[in-house]
Structures are given as C-alpha cells and as structure tokens.
C-alpha cells in the first residue's frame, strides 16, 4: 500500500471510508475529502468524522429536541 493513492468517501448516512483512487466509487458513495496515502486518508477521516452516529439518527434526535422545545406539554418526559 505505500505507493497506492486512496480517496476519502462518504455515504448518505454520513459514514466515511477509504477507496482506491484509481477505481470508480461504489454506488451510494461520494468523494468527501482528500486523496493521499492510506494513512493520510485515514487521518482525514478521523478529523472529519467526529460523530459516529448515522445521519438519520442525528436528524431524528435533533427533531425530537426541537419538538420538546416547541411543545413542552407533549414532551415524553412529562408524559411518564
């Protein structure tokens, strides 16, 4: 691997991976960062991917927090 080039990829759920730069990305994955050595690409992922939760969960939790602020009477905490 020392001479191979790798590209940082991201899918629709916000998950990251490395992919050989000379190959077509797999379906559902987009170029999301630099191309470099495997180690450089993995370091880029560590810098970018600070929240390991799937994007759908992050959006759900954000919507839940908003609904609790907007409609405090219907908060699940109050209904227990």
Coordinates of N, CA, C and O in Angstrom, one line a residue, residues 61-78 80:
X61 N -32.9 12.8 16.4 CA -32.6 13.4 17.8 C -32.8 14.9 17.7 O -33.3 15.5 18.7
X62 N -32.3 15.5 16.7 CA -32.5 17.0 16.5 C -34.0 17.3 16.4 O -34.4 18.3 17.1
X63 N -34.7 16.6 15.7 CA -36.2 16.9 15.6 C -36.9 16.6 16.9 O -37.8 17.4 17.3
X64 N -36.5 15.6 17.6 CA -37.1 15.3 18.9 C -36.8 16.5 19.9 O -37.7 16.9 20.6
X65 N -35.5 17.0 19.9 CA -35.2 18.1 20.8 C -36.0 19.3 20.4 O -36.5 20.0 21.3
X66 N -36.2 19.6 19.1 CA -36.9 20.7 18.7 C -38.4 20.6 19.1 O -39.0 21.5 19.7
X67 N -39.0 19.4 19.0 CA -40.4 19.2 19.3 C -40.6 19.4 20.8 O -41.6 19.9 21.3
X68 N -39.6 19.0 21.6 CA -39.7 19.2 23.1 C -39.7 20.6 23.5 O -40.3 21.0 24.4
X69 N -38.9 21.4 22.7 CA -38.9 22.9 23.0 C -40.1 23.6 22.5 O -40.7 24.4 23.1
X70 N -40.6 23.1 21.3 CA -41.8 23.8 20.7 C -43.1 23.4 21.4 O -44.0 24.2 21.5
X71 N -43.1 22.1 21.9 CA -44.4 21.6 22.5 C -44.0 21.0 23.9 O -44.2 19.8 24.0
X72 N -43.6 21.8 24.8 CA -43.2 21.2 26.1 C -44.2 20.3 26.8 O -43.9 19.4 27.5
X73 N -45.5 20.6 26.6 CA -46.6 19.9 27.3 C -46.6 18.4 26.8 O -46.9 17.5 27.6
X74 N -46.2 18.2 25.5 CA -46.3 16.8 25.0 C -44.9 16.1 25.1 O -44.7 15.1 24.4
X75 N -44.0 16.7 25.8 CA -42.7 16.1 26.0 C -42.8 14.7 26.6 O -43.6 14.5 27.5
X76 N -42.1 13.7 26.0 CA -42.1 12.3 26.5 C -41.8 12.3 28.0 O -42.2 11.5 28.8
X77 N -40.9 13.2 28.5 CA -40.5 13.3 29.9 C -41.7 13.6 30.8 O -41.8 13.2 31.9
X78 N -42.6 14.5 30.3 CA -43.8 14.9 31.0 C -44.8 13.8 31.0 O -45.7 13.8 31.9
X80 N -44.6 10.6 31.3 CA -44.2 9.4 32.1 C -45.0 9.3 33.3 O -45.4 10.2 34.0

